[in-house]
CSV table of N, CA and C in Angstrom, one decimal:
chain,number,residue,atom,x,y,z
A,81,PRO,N,-21.6,24.8,-14.3
A,81,PRO,CA,-21.0,23.5,-14.7
A,81,PRO,C,-22.0,22.5,-15.1
A,82,GLY,N,-21.6,21.6,-15.8
A,82,GLY,CA,-22.5,20.5,-16.1
A,82,GLY,C,-22.7,20.4,-17.6
A,83,GLY,N,-23.8,19.9,-17.9
A,83,GLY,CA,-24.0,19.7,-19.4
A,83,GLY,C,-25.1,18.6,-19.4
A,84,GLY,N,-25.7,18.5,-20.5
A,84,GLY,CA,-26.9,17.6,-20.6
A,84,GLY,C,-26.5,16.2,-20.4
A,85,GLY,N,-27.5,15.4,-20.0
A,85,GLY,CA,-27.4,14.0,-20.0
A,85,GLY,C,-26.7,13.4,-18.9
A,86,GLY,N,-26.2,14.1,-17.9
A,86,GLY,CA,-25.4,13.5,-16.8
A,86,GLY,C,-26.3,12.6,-16.0
A,87,SER,N,-25.6,11.6,-15.4
A,87,SER,CA,-26.3,10.6,-14.6
A,87,SER,C,-26.6,11.0,-13.2
A,88,GLY,N,-26.1,12.2,-12.8
A,88,GLY,CA,-26.3,12.6,-11.4
A,88,GLY,C,-25.1,12.3,-10.6
A,89,SER,N,-24.3,11.3,-11.0
A,89,SER,CA,-23.0,11.0,-10.3
A,89,SER,C,-21.8,11.6,-11.0
A,90,GLU,N,-22.1,12.4,-12.1
A,90,GLU,CA,-20.9,13.1,-12.8
A,90,GLU,C,-20.8,14.5,-12.2
A,91,HIS,N,-19.5,14.9,-12.2
A,91,HIS,CA,-19.2,16.2,-11.7
A,91,HIS,C,-18.3,16.9,-12.7
A,92,TYR,N,-18.6,18.2,-12.9
A,92,TYR,CA,-17.8,19.0,-13.9
A,92,TYR,C,-17.2,20.2,-13.1
A,93,GLY,N,-16.0,20.6,-13.6
A,93,GLY,CA,-15.4,21.7,-12.9
A,93,GLY,C,-14.4,22.4,-13.8
A,94,ARG,N,-13.9,23.5,-13.3
A,94,ARG,CA,-12.9,24.2,-14.1
A,94,ARG,C,-11.8,24.8,-13.1
A,95,VAL,N,-10.6,24.5,-13.3
A,95,VAL,CA,-9.5,25.0,-12.5
A,95,VAL,C,-8.6,25.7,-13.4
A,96,GLY,N,-8.5,27.0,-13.3
A,96,GLY,CA,-7.7,27.8,-14.2
A,96,GLY,C,-8.2,27.6,-15.6
A,97,THR,N,-7.3,27.2,-16.5
A,97,THR,CA,-7.8,26.9,-17.9
A,97,THR,C,-8.0,25.5,-18.2
A,98,PHE,N,-7.9,24.6,-17.1
A,98,PHE,CA,-8.2,23.2,-17.3
A,98,PHE,C,-9.6,22.8,-16.9
A,99,GLN,N,-10.3,22.2,-17.8
A,99,GLN,CA,-11.6,21.7,-17.4
A,99,GLN,C,-11.5,20.2,-17.2
A,100,PHE,N,-12.3,19.7,-16.2
A,100,PHE,CA,-12.2,18.3,-15.9
A,100,PHE,C,-13.7,17.8,-15.7
A,101,ARG,N,-13.8,16.5,-15.9
A,101,ARG,CA,-15.1,15.9,-15.7
A,101,ARG,C,-14.8,14.6,-14.9
A,102,SER,N,-15.4,14.4,-13.9
A,102,SER,CA,-15.2,13.1,-13.2
A,102,SER,C,-16.5,12.4,-12.9
A,103,SER,N,-16.5,11.2,-12.8
A,103,SER,CA,-17.7,10.4,-12.5
A,103,SER,C,-17.4,9.4,-11.4
A,104,GLN,N,-18.5,8.9,-10.8
A,104,GLN,CA,-18.3,7.9,-9.8
A,104,GLN,C,-17.6,6.7,-10.4
A,105,GLN,N,-17.9,6.3,-11.6
A,105,GLN,CA,-17.2,5.2,-12.3
A,105,GLN,C,-15.7,5.4,-12.4
A,106,SER,N,-15.3,6.5,-12.9
A,106,SER,CA,-13.9,6.8,-13.1
A,106,SER,C,-13.2,6.9,-11.7
A,107,ALA,N,-13.8,7.4,-10.7
A,107,ALA,CA,-13.2,7.5,-9.4
A,107,ALA,C,-13.0,6.1,-8.8
A,108,THR,N,-14.0,5.2,-9.0
A,108,THR,CA,-13.9,3.8,-8.6
A,108,THR,C,-12.8,3.1,-9.3
A,109,ARG,N,-12.7,3.3,-10.6
A,109,ARG,CA,-11.6,2.7,-11.4
A,109,ARG,C,-10.3,3.2,-11.0
A,110,GLU,N,-10.1,4.5,-10.6
A,110,GLU,CA,-8.8,5.0,-10.2
A,110,GLU,C,-8.5,4.4,-8.8
A,111,LYS,N,-9.5,4.2,-7.9
A,111,LYS,CA,-9.2,3.5,-6.6
A,111,LYS,C,-8.7,2.1,-6.8
A,112,VAL,N,-9.3,1.4,-7.7
A,112,VAL,CA,-8.9,0.0,-8.0
A,112,VAL,C,-7.5,0.0,-8.6
A,113,ASP,N,-7.3,0.8,-9.6
A,113,ASP,CA,-5.9,0.9,-10.2
A,113,ASP,C,-4.9,1.3,-9.2
A,114,SER,N,-5.2,2.2,-8.3
A,114,SER,CA,-4.2,2.6,-7.3
A,114,SER,C,-3.9,1.5,-6.3
A,115,ALA,N,-5.0,0.9,-5.8
A,115,ALA,CA,-4.8,-0.2,-4.9
A,115,ALA,C,-3.9,-1.4,-5.5
A,116,ARG,N,-4.2,-1.7,-6.8
A,116,ARG,CA,-3.5,-2.7,-7.5
A,116,ARG,C,-2.0,-2.3,-7.7
A,117,ALA,N,-1.8,-1.1,-8.0
A,117,ALA,CA,-0.4,-0.6,-8.2
A,117,ALA,C,0.4,-0.7,-6.9
A,118,ALA,N,-0.3,-0.3,-5.8
A,118,ALA,CA,0.4,-0.3,-4.5
A,118,ALA,C,0.7,-1.8,-4.1
A,119,LEU,N,-0.2,-2.7,-4.4
A,119,LEU,CA,0.0,-4.1,-4.1
A,119,LEU,C,1.2,-4.6,-4.9
A,120,ARG,N,1.2,-4.3,-6.2
A,120,ARG,CA,2.3,-4.8,-7.0
A,120,ARG,C,3.7,-4.2,-6.4
A,121,TRP,N,3.7,-3.0,-6.0
A,121,TRP,CA,4.9,-2.4,-5.4
A,121,TRP,C,5.3,-3.1,-4.2
A,122,GLY,N,4.3,-3.4,-3.3
A,122,GLY,CA,4.6,-4.2,-2.1
A,122,GLY,C,5.1,-5.5,-2.3
A,123,VAL,N,4.6,-6.2,-3.3
A,123,VAL,CA,5.1,-7.6,-3.7
A,123,VAL,C,6.5,-7.4,-4.2
A,124,LYS,N,6.8,-6.4,-5.0
A,124,LYS,CA,8.2,-6.2,-5.5
A,124,LYS,C,9.1,-5.9,-4.3
A,125,ALA,N,8.6,-5.1,-3.4
A,125,ALA,CA,9.5,-4.8,-2.2
A,125,ALA,C,9.8,-6.1,-1.4
A,126,LEU,N,8.8,-6.9,-1.2
A,126,LEU,CA,9.1,-8.2,-0.5
A,126,LEU,C,10.1,-9.1,-1.3
A,127,ARG,N,9.9,-9.1,-2.6
A,127,ARG,CA,10.8,-9.9,-3.5
A,127,ARG,C,12.2,-9.4,-3.4
A,128,GLU,N,12.3,-8.1,-3.4
A,128,GLU,CA,13.7,-7.4,-3.4
A,128,GLU,C,14.4,-7.7,-2.1
A,129,THR,N,13.7,-7.7,-1.0
A,129,THR,CA,14.4,-7.8,0.3
A,129,THR,C,15.1,-9.2,0.4
A,130,ARG,N,14.7,-10.1,-0.4
A,130,ARG,CA,15.3,-11.4,-0.3
A,130,ARG,C,16.8,-11.3,-0.8
A,131,HIS,N,17.1,-10.3,-1.5
A,131,HIS,CA,18.5,-10.1,-2.0
A,131,HIS,C,19.4,-9.2,-1.1
A,132,HIS,N,18.9,-8.9,0.1
A,132,HIS,CA,19.6,-8.0,1.0
A,132,HIS,C,19.7,-8.6,2.4
A,133,ASN,N,20.9,-8.3,3.0
A,133,ASN,CA,21.1,-8.7,4.4
A,133,ASN,C,21.3,-7.4,5.2
A,134,MET,N,20.9,-7.5,6.5
A,134,MET,CA,21.1,-6.4,7.4
A,134,MET,C,22.6,-6.4,7.8
A,135,PRO,N,23.1,-5.3,8.3
A,135,PRO,CA,24.5,-5.2,8.7
A,135,PRO,C,25.0,-6.3,9.6
A,136,ASN,N,24.0,-6.9,10.4
A,136,ASN,CA,24.4,-8.0,11.3
A,136,ASN,C,24.4,-9.3,10.6
A,137,GLY,N,24.2,-9.4,9.3
A,137,GLY,CA,24.2,-10.6,8.5
A,137,GLY,C,22.9,-11.3,8.4
A,138,LEU,N,21.9,-10.9,9.2
A,138,LEU,CA,20.6,-11.6,9.1
A,138,LEU,C,19.8,-11.1,7.9
A,139,PRO,N,18.9,-11.9,7.3
A,139,PRO,CA,18.2,-11.5,6.2
A,139,PRO,C,17.3,-10.3,6.4
A,140,CYS,N,17.3,-9.4,5.5
A,140,CYS,CA,16.4,-8.2,5.6
A,140,CYS,C,15.0,-8.7,5.5
A,141,GLN,N,14.1,-8.1,6.4
A,141,GLN,CA,12.7,-8.4,6.4
A,141,GLN,C,11.9,-7.1,6.6
A,142,ILE,N,10.8,-7.0,5.9
A,142,ILE,CA,10.0,-5.8,6.0
A,142,ILE,C,8.5,-6.3,6.2
A,143,ARG,N,7.7,-5.4,6.7
A,143,ARG,CA,6.3,-5.5,6.8
A,143,ARG,C,5.7,-4.5,5.8
A,144,VAL,N,4.6,-4.9,5.2
A,144,VAL,CA,3.9,-4.0,4.3
A,144,VAL,C,2.4,-3.9,4.7
A,145,GLY,N,1.9,-2.7,4.8
A,145,GLY,CA,0.5,-2.5,5.2
A,145,GLY,C,-0.1,-1.6,4.2
A,146,MET,N,-1.4,-1.9,3.9
A,146,MET,CA,-2.1,-1.1,2.9
A,146,MET,C,-3.5,-0.8,3.4
A,147,HIS,N,-4.0,0.4,3.1
A,147,HIS,CA,-5.4,0.8,3.4
A,147,HIS,C,-5.8,1.8,2.3
A,148,THR,N,-7.0,1.8,2.0
A,148,THR,CA,-7.5,2.6,0.9
A,148,THR,C,-8.5,3.6,1.5
A,149,GLY,N,-8.4,4.9,1.0
A,149,GLY,CA,-9.3,5.9,1.5
A,149,GLY,C,-8.8,7.3,1.0
A,150,VAL,N,-9.4,8.3,1.6
A,150,VAL,CA,-9.1,9.7,1.2
A,150,VAL,C,-7.9,10.2,2.0
A,151,VAL,N,-7.1,11.0,1.3
A,151,VAL,CA,-5.9,11.6,2.0
A,151,VAL,C,-5.9,13.1,1.7
A,152,CYS,N,-5.2,13.9,2.5
A,152,CYS,CA,-4.9,15.3,2.2
A,152,CYS,C,-3.4,15.4,2.0
A,153,SER,N,-3.0,16.3,1.2
A,153,SER,CA,-1.5,16.4,1.0
A,153,SER,C,-1.1,17.8,0.9
A,154,GLY,N,0.1,18.1,1.1
A,154,GLY,CA,0.6,19.4,1.0
A,154,GLY,C,2.1,19.5,1.4
A,155,VAL,N,2.7,20.6,1.1
A,155,VAL,CA,4.1,20.9,1.4
A,155,VAL,C,4.2,21.5,2.8
A,156,VAL,N,5.0,21.0,3.7
A,156,VAL,CA,5.1,21.4,5.1
A,156,VAL,C,6.5,21.9,5.3
A,157,GLY,N,6.7,23.0,6.0
A,157,GLY,CA,8.0,23.4,6.4
A,157,GLY,C,8.5,24.6,5.6
A,158,ARG,N,9.3,25.5,6.3
A,158,ARG,CA,9.8,26.6,5.6
A,158,ARG,C,11.3,26.4,5.3
A,159,ARG,N,12.1,26.0,6.3
A,159,ARG,CA,13.5,25.8,6.1
A,159,ARG,C,13.8,24.6,5.3
A,160,MET,N,13.0,23.5,5.6
A,160,MET,CA,13.2,22.3,4.8
A,160,MET,C,11.9,21.7,4.4
A,161,PRO,N,11.3,22.3,3.4
A,161,PRO,CA,9.9,21.9,2.9
A,161,PRO,C,9.9,20.5,2.5
A,162,ARG,N,8.8,19.8,2.8
A,162,ARG,CA,8.7,18.4,2.3
A,162,ARG,C,7.2,18.1,2.0
A,163,TYR,N,7.0,17.3,1.1
A,163,TYR,CA,5.7,16.9,0.7
A,163,TYR,C,5.1,15.8,1.7
A,164,CYS,N,4.0,16.0,2.2
A,164,CYS,CA,3.4,15.1,3.2
A,164,CYS,C,2.0,14.7,2.9
A,165,LEU,N,1.6,13.5,3.3
A,165,LEU,CA,0.2,13.1,3.3
A,165,LEU,C,-0.3,13.0,4.7
A,166,PHE,N,-1.6,13.4,4.8
A,166,PHE,CA,-2.2,13.4,6.1
A,166,PHE,C,-3.6,12.7,6.1
A,167,GLY,N,-4.0,12.3,7.2
A,167,GLY,CA,-5.4,11.8,7.3
A,167,GLY,C,-5.5,10.4,7.9
A,168,ASP,N,-6.7,10.0,8.1
A,168,ASP,CA,-7.1,8.7,8.7
A,168,ASP,C,-6.5,7.6,7.9
A,169,THR,N,-6.6,7.7,6.6
A,169,THR,CA,-6.1,6.7,5.7
A,169,THR,C,-4.6,6.4,5.9
A,170,VAL,N,-3.8,7.5,6.0
A,170,VAL,CA,-2.4,7.3,6.2
A,170,VAL,C,-2.1,6.6,7.6
A,171,ASN,N,-2.9,7.1,8.6
A,171,ASN,CA,-2.7,6.4,9.9
A,171,ASN,C,-3.1,5.0,9.9
A,172,THR,N,-4.2,4.7,9.2
A,172,THR,CA,-4.6,3.3,9.2
A,172,THR,C,-3.7,2.4,8.4
A,173,ALA,N,-3.1,2.9,7.3
A,173,ALA,CA,-2.1,2.2,6.5
A,173,ALA,C,-0.9,1.9,7.4
A,174,SER,N,-0.5,2.9,8.2
A,174,SER,CA,0.6,2.7,9.1
A,174,SER,C,0.3,1.6,10.1
A,175,ARG,N,-0.9,1.6,10.6
A,175,ARG,CA,-1.3,0.5,11.6
A,175,ARG,C,-1.3,-0.8,10.9
A,176,MET,N,-1.7,-0.9,9.6
A,176,MET,CA,-1.7,-2.2,8.9
A,176,MET,C,-0.2,-2.7,8.8
A,177,GLU,N,0.7,-1.8,8.6
A,177,GLU,CA,2.1,-2.2,8.6
A,177,GLU,C,2.6,-2.6,10.0
A,178,SER,N,2.3,-1.8,11.0
A,178,SER,CA,2.9,-2.0,12.3
A,178,SER,C,2.3,-3.3,13.0
A,179,THR,N,1.1,-3.7,12.6
A,179,THR,CA,0.5,-4.9,13.2
A,179,THR,C,0.7,-6.1,12.2
A,180,SER,N,1.4,-5.9,11.1
A,180,SER,CA,1.6,-7.0,10.2
A,180,SER,C,2.7,-7.9,10.8
A,181,ALA,N,3.1,-8.9,10.0
A,181,ALA,CA,4.2,-9.9,10.4
A,181,ALA,C,5.3,-9.7,9.4
A,182,PRO,N,6.5,-10.1,9.8
A,182,PRO,CA,7.7,-10.0,8.9
A,182,PRO,C,7.4,-10.7,7.6
A,183,ASN,N,7.8,-10.0,6.5
A,183,ASN,CA,7.7,-10.5,5.2
A,183,ASN,C,6.2,-10.8,4.8
A,184,ARG,N,5.3,-10.0,5.3
A,184,ARG,CA,3.9,-10.2,4.9
A,184,ARG,C,3.3,-8.9,4.5
A,185,ILE,N,2.3,-9.0,3.7
A,185,ILE,CA,1.5,-7.8,3.3
A,185,ILE,C,0.1,-8.0,4.0
A,186,GLN,N,-0.2,-7.0,4.8
A,186,GLN,CA,-1.5,-7.0,5.5
A,186,GLN,C,-2.3,-5.8,4.9
A,187,ILE,N,-3.6,-6.1,4.6
A,187,ILE,CA,-4.4,-5.1,4.0
A,187,ILE,C,-5.7,-5.0,4.8
A,188,SER,N,-6.3,-3.8,4.7
A,188,SER,CA,-7.6,-3.6,5.4
A,188,SER,C,-8.7,-4.1,4.5
A,189,GLU,N,-9.9,-4.2,5.1
A,189,GLU,CA,-11.0,-4.7,4.3
A,189,GLU,C,-11.4,-3.8,3.2
A,190,ALA,N,-11.2,-2.5,3.3
A,190,ALA,CA,-11.4,-1.5,2.2
A,190,ALA,C,-10.5,-1.8,1.0
A,191,THR,N,-9.3,-2.1,1.3
A,191,THR,CA,-8.3,-2.5,0.2
A,191,THR,C,-8.7,-3.9,-0.4
A,192,HIS,N,-9.0,-4.8,0.5
A,192,HIS,CA,-9.3,-6.1,0.1
A,192,HIS,C,-10.5,-6.1,-1.0
A,193,GLU,N,-11.5,-5.3,-0.7
A,193,GLU,CA,-12.6,-5.1,-1.7
A,193,GLU,C,-12.1,-4.8,-3.1
A,194,LEU,N,-11.0,-4.1,-3.2
A,194,LEU,CA,-10.5,-3.6,-4.5
A,194,LEU,C,-9.5,-4.6,-5.2
A,195,VAL,N,-8.9,-5.5,-4.4
A,195,VAL,CA,-7.8,-6.3,-5.0
A,195,VAL,C,-8.2,-7.8,-4.9
A,196,ARG,N,-9.3,-8.2,-4.3
A,196,ARG,CA,-9.5,-9.6,-4.0
A,196,ARG,C,-9.8,-10.4,-5.3
A,197,ASP,N,-10.1,-9.8,-6.4
A,197,ASP,CA,-10.4,-10.5,-7.6
A,197,ASP,C,-9.2,-10.7,-8.5
A,198,LEU,N,-8.0,-10.2,-8.1
A,198,LEU,CA,-6.8,-10.4,-8.9
A,198,LEU,C,-6.5,-11.9,-8.8
A,199,ASP,N,-6.4,-12.5,-10.0
A,199,ASP,CA,-6.1,-14.0,-10.1
A,199,ASP,C,-4.8,-14.4,-9.5
A,200,GLN,N,-3.8,-13.6,-9.6
A,200,GLN,CA,-2.4,-14.1,-9.2
A,200,GLN,C,-2.2,-14.0,-7.7
A,201,TYR,N,-3.2,-13.4,-6.9
A,201,TYR,CA,-3.1,-13.3,-5.5
A,201,TYR,C,-4.3,-14.0,-4.8
A,202,GLN,N,-4.0,-14.6,-3.7
A,202,GLN,CA,-5.0,-15.2,-2.8
A,202,GLN,C,-4.8,-14.6,-1.4
A,203,TRP,N,-5.9,-14.4,-0.7
A,203,TRP,CA,-5.8,-13.8,0.6
A,203,TRP,C,-6.3,-14.7,1.7
A,204,ASP,N,-5.7,-14.6,2.8
A,204,ASP,CA,-6.1,-15.3,4.1
A,204,ASP,C,-6.7,-14.2,5.0
A,205,GLU,N,-7.9,-14.5,5.4
A,205,GLU,CA,-8.5,-13.6,6.4
A,205,GLU,C,-7.8,-13.7,7.7
A,206,ARG,N,-7.2,-12.6,8.2
A,206,ARG,CA,-6.5,-12.7,9.5
A,206,ARG,C,-7.5,-12.6,10.6
A,207,GLY,N,-8.6,-12.0,10.4
A,207,GLY,CA,-9.6,-11.9,11.4
A,207,GLY,C,-9.7,-10.4,11.9
A,208,SER,N,-10.3,-10.3,13.0
A,208,SER,CA,-10.5,-9.0,13.6
A,208,SER,C,-9.4,-8.7,14.5
A,209,ILE,N,-8.6,-7.6,14.2
A,209,ILE,CA,-7.5,-7.3,15.1
A,209,ILE,C,-7.7,-5.9,15.6
A,210,LYS,N,-7.2,-5.6,16.8
A,210,LYS,CA,-7.3,-4.3,17.4
A,210,LYS,C,-6.3,-3.3,16.8
A,211,ILE,N,-6.8,-2.2,16.3
A,211,ILE,CA,-6.0,-1.2,15.6
A,211,ILE,C,-6.1,0.1,16.5
A,212,LYS,N,-5.0,0.6,17.0
A,212,LYS,CA,-5.0,1.8,17.8
A,212,LYS,C,-5.7,2.9,17.1
A,213,GLY,N,-6.6,3.5,17.9
A,213,GLY,CA,-7.4,4.6,17.3
A,213,GLY,C,-8.6,4.3,16.4
A,214,LYS,N,-8.7,3.0,16.1
A,214,LYS,CA,-9.8,2.6,15.2
A,214,LYS,C,-10.7,1.5,15.8
A,215,GLY,N,-10.2,0.8,16.8
A,215,GLY,CA,-11.0,-0.3,17.4
A,215,GLY,C,-10.6,-1.6,16.6
A,216,ARG,N,-11.5,-2.5,16.5
A,216,ARG,CA,-11.3,-3.8,15.8
A,216,ARG,C,-11.5,-3.6,14.3
A,217,MET,N,-10.6,-4.2,13.5
A,217,MET,CA,-10.8,-4.1,12.0
A,217,MET,C,-10.5,-5.5,11.5
A,218,LYS,N,-11.3,-5.9,10.4
A,218,LYS,CA,-11.0,-7.1,9.7
A,218,LYS,C,-9.8,-6.9,8.8
A,219,THR,N,-8.8,-7.7,8.8
A,219,THR,CA,-7.7,-7.6,7.9
A,219,THR,C,-7.4,-8.9,7.2
A,220,TYR,N,-6.5,-8.8,6.2
A,220,TYR,CA,-6.2,-9.9,5.4
A,220,TYR,C,-4.7,-9.9,5.1
A,221,PHE,N,-4.1,-11.1,5.1
A,221,PHE,CA,-2.7,-11.3,4.7
A,221,PHE,C,-2.7,-11.9,3.3
A,222,LEU,N,-1.7,-11.4,2.5
A,222,LEU,CA,-1.4,-12.0,1.2
A,222,LEU,C,-1.0,-13.5,1.5
A,223,ASN,N,-1.6,-14.4,0.8
A,223,ASN,CA,-1.2,-15.8,1.0
A,223,ASN,C,0.1,-16.0,0.2
A,224,LEU,N,1.2,-16.1,0.9
A,224,LEU,CA,2.6,-16.2,0.2
A,224,LEU,C,2.8,-17.5,-0.5
A,225,ALA,N,2.2,-18.6,0.0
A,225,ALA,CA,2.4,-19.9,-0.6
A,225,ALA,C,1.8,-19.9,-2.0
A,226,ASN,N,0.8,-19.1,-2.2
A,226,ASN,CA,0.1,-19.1,-3.5
A,226,ASN,C,0.4,-17.9,-4.4
A,227,ALA,N,1.2,-17.0,-3.8
A,227,ALA,CA,1.6,-15.8,-4.6
A,227,ALA,C,2.5,-16.1,-5.7
A,228,GLU,N,2.1,-15.6,-6.9
A,228,GLU,CA,2.9,-15.9,-8.1
A,228,GLU,C,4.3,-15.3,-7.9
A,229,ASP,N,5.3,-16.2,-8.1
A,229,ASP,CA,6.7,-15.8,-8.1
A,229,ASP,C,7.2,-15.1,-6.8
A,230,LEU,N,6.7,-15.5,-5.7
A,230,LEU,CA,7.1,-14.9,-4.4
A,230,LEU,C,7.3,-15.9,-3.3
A,231,SER,N,8.4,-16.7,-3.5
A,231,SER,CA,8.6,-17.7,-2.5
A,231,SER,C,9.5,-17.0,-1.4
A,232,LEU,N,8.8,-16.7,-0.3
A,232,LEU,CA,9.5,-16.0,0.8
A,232,LEU,C,9.4,-16.9,2.0
A,233,THR,N,10.4,-16.7,2.9
A,233,THR,CA,10.4,-17.4,4.2
A,233,THR,C,10.5,-16.4,5.3
A,234,SER,N,10.2,-16.8,6.5
A,234,SER,CA,10.3,-15.8,7.6
A,234,SER,C,11.4,-16.2,8.5
A,235,SER,N,12.6,-16.5,8.0
A,235,SER,CA,13.7,-16.8,8.9
A,235,SER,C,14.3,-15.5,9.4
A,236,GLY,N,15.0,-15.6,10.5
A,236,GLY,CA,15.6,-14.4,11.1
A,236,GLY,C,14.6,-13.6,11.9
A,237,SER,N,15.0,-12.6,12.6
A,237,SER,CA,14.1,-11.8,13.4
A,237,SER,C,14.2,-10.3,13.3
A,238,THR,N,15.0,-9.9,12.3
A,238,THR,CA,15.2,-8.4,12.2
A,238,THR,C,14.2,-7.8,11.3
A,239,MET,N,13.6,-6.7,11.8
A,239,MET,CA,12.7,-5.9,11.0
A,239,MET,C,13.4,-4.8,10.3
A,240,LEU,N,12.9,-4.4,9.1
A,240,LEU,CA,13.4,-3.3,8.4
A,240,LEU,C,12.5,-2.1,8.6
A,241,THR,N,13.1,-1.0,9.1
A,241,THR,CA,12.3,0.3,9.0
A,241,THR,C,13.1,1.2,8.1
A,242,SER,N,12.6,2.3,7.7
A,242,SER,CA,13.2,3.1,6.7
A,242,SER,C,14.6,3.6,7.2
A,243,SER,N,14.9,3.6,8.5
A,243,SER,CA,16.2,4.1,8.9
A,243,SER,C,17.2,3.0,9.3
A,244,VAL,N,16.9,1.7,9.1
A,244,VAL,CA,17.8,0.7,9.6
A,244,VAL,C,18.9,0.4,8.7
A,245,MET,N,18.6,0.3,7.4
A,245,MET,CA,19.7,0.0,6.4
A,245,MET,C,19.7,1.1,5.3
A,246,SER,N,20.7,1.0,4.5
A,246,SER,CA,20.7,1.9,3.4
A,246,SER,C,19.6,1.6,2.4
A,247,THR,N,18.6,2.4,2.4
A,247,THR,CA,17.4,2.1,1.6
A,247,THR,C,17.7,2.5,0.1
A,248,GLU,N,18.7,3.2,-0.2
A,248,GLU,CA,19.0,3.7,-1.5
A,248,GLU,C,19.0,2.6,-2.5
A,249,ASN,N,19.8,1.5,-2.2
A,249,ASN,CA,19.9,0.3,-3.1
A,249,ASN,C,18.6,-0.4,-3.2
A,250,LEU,N,17.9,-0.6,-2.1
A,250,LEU,CA,16.6,-1.3,-2.1
A,250,LEU,C,15.6,-0.5,-3.0
A,251,PHE,N,15.5,0.8,-2.8
A,251,PHE,CA,14.4,1.5,-3.5
A,251,PHE,C,14.8,1.7,-5.0
A,252,SER,N,16.1,1.9,-5.2
A,252,SER,CA,16.5,2.0,-6.7
A,252,SER,C,16.3,0.7,-7.4
A,253,SER,N,16.5,-0.4,-6.7
A,253,SER,CA,16.2,-1.7,-7.3
A,253,SER,C,14.7,-1.8,-7.6
A,254,LEU,N,13.8,-1.4,-6.7
A,254,LEU,CA,12.4,-1.4,-6.9
A,254,LEU,C,11.9,-0.6,-8.1
A,255,GLU,N,12.6,0.5,-8.3
A,255,GLU,CA,12.2,1.5,-9.3
A,255,GLU,C,12.9,1.1,-10.7
A,256,GLY,N,13.7,0.0,-10.7
A,256,GLY,CA,14.3,-0.4,-11.9
A,256,GLY,C,15.7,0.2,-12.1
A,257,GLY,N,16.3,0.8,-11.1
A,257,GLY,CA,17.6,1.4,-11.2
A,257,GLY,C,18.7,0.3,-11.1
A,258,PRO,N,19.9,0.7,-11.0
A,258,PRO,CA,21.1,-0.2,-11.0
A,258,PRO,C,21.1,-1.1,-9.7
């Protein structure tokens, strides 16, 4: 594999009949693009929850957590196979969500490095918080007062988890469905 003129950070390979070439620069670009896409999805999710109430009549509230890193994936199960992601990144993102606040997006320092330059978002350093299994981590909250088109309030006290309400309407709204 290879070919002349590589910078040393380029990698070539062949999988079946598909040839690929990757470089440090394209990998970094993909990480930035992925983090930004996840952030846009989180902002859309927060926006969408404003239009939903819980069965008890209180406003729907969610927490969003993000972390950037390497994951492993695969299909698990024989009787009911499902696609799963594994690894420290998945666990850390889950901790970002569980230690966040209602109607807030909390991100790790690794993700902050990738999205901090976006003009439409401003970040408030939350400080160093204890993350189970990780120790203390510096985290950031999306500054909702300055977030473009995202006027949210934190009224009510109900949290949304994936099993609390009918998520079909919420997620189809996020994906542009009816």
